Coordinates of C-alpha atoms in Angstrom, one line a residue:
M1 CA -83.7 -134.9 -224.3
P2 CA -82.5 -138.5 -223.9
Y3 CA -84.3 -141.1 -225.3
V4 CA -83.7 -144.8 -224.2
N5 CA -85.1 -147.8 -226.5
I6 CA -84.9 -151.2 -224.5
K7 CA -85.7 -153.8 -226.3
V8 CA -86.2 -157.8 -224.3
T9 CA -88.1 -161.1 -225.2
G10 CA -91.5 -161.4 -225.3
G11 CA -93.8 -163.7 -224.4
C12 CA -93.8 -166.1 -220.9
E13 CA -90.6 -164.4 -219.8
A14 CA -92.0 -160.8 -220.3
P15 CA -91.3 -158.1 -217.6
S16 CA -93.9 -157.3 -215.9
A17 CA -95.7 -154.2 -215.8
E18 CA -94.1 -153.9 -212.4
Q19 CA -90.9 -154.5 -213.6
K20 CA -90.9 -151.8 -216.1
A21 CA -92.2 -149.4 -214.3
E22 CA -88.9 -150.1 -212.5
L23 CA -86.9 -149.8 -215.8
I24 CA -88.3 -146.9 -216.1
R25 CA -88.1 -145.2 -213.2
G26 CA -84.2 -146.9 -212.6
V27 CA -82.8 -145.5 -216.3
T28 CA -84.3 -141.6 -215.7
E29 CA -82.7 -142.0 -212.0
L30 CA -79.5 -143.1 -213.8
L31 CA -79.9 -140.1 -216.5
S32 CA -80.3 -137.5 -214.0
R33 CA -77.3 -138.3 -212.0
V34 CA -74.6 -139.0 -214.1
L35 CA -75.7 -136.5 -216.9
N36 CA -77.2 -134.3 -215.0
K37 CA -80.4 -135.3 -217.8
N38 CA -83.9 -133.7 -216.5
P39 CA -85.9 -136.3 -215.7
E40 CA -89.0 -134.2 -217.2
T41 CA -87.6 -134.6 -220.9
T42 CA -86.3 -138.6 -220.4
V43 CA -88.0 -140.5 -222.7
V44 CA -87.6 -144.0 -222.1
V45 CA -89.4 -147.3 -224.8
I46 CA -89.2 -150.8 -224.1
D47 CA -89.6 -152.5 -226.7
E48 CA -91.3 -156.4 -226.5
I49 CA -90.2 -158.7 -229.0
D50 CA -91.5 -162.0 -230.0
M51 CA -88.6 -164.5 -229.3
D52 CA -89.2 -166.0 -233.4
N53 CA -87.9 -162.3 -234.4
W54 CA -84.8 -162.4 -231.7
G55 CA -81.5 -164.7 -232.8
I56 CA -78.0 -165.1 -231.5
G57 CA -76.0 -167.1 -233.1
G58 CA -78.0 -168.9 -236.4
K59 CA -80.9 -169.9 -233.7
S60 CA -83.7 -167.4 -232.5
V61 CA -84.4 -167.5 -228.9
T62 CA -86.9 -170.3 -228.9
V63 CA -85.0 -172.5 -230.3
R64 CA -81.9 -171.7 -227.9
R65 CA -84.1 -172.0 -224.9
A66 CA -85.0 -175.5 -226.4
E67 CA -82.6 -176.3 -226.4
A68 CA -80.5 -175.2 -223.2
R69 CA -84.2 -177.0 -221.5
N70 CA -83.5 -179.8 -223.3
K71 CA -79.9 -180.4 -221.7

């Protein structure tokens, strides 16, 4: 039983319900096609992480995006 965990930042740039459904379908189809995994037992979980709880290069995503907007 494959288990795939996708983590994305939440907030205003979070994926829509339609985008999440497409991700779930696409990942399931990919595992079926490439690894011959049964789609009926493939689990895909999407976690939305608050941008203040996700850091890159010592700064939260909130700070990094604010800095990018101000450039």
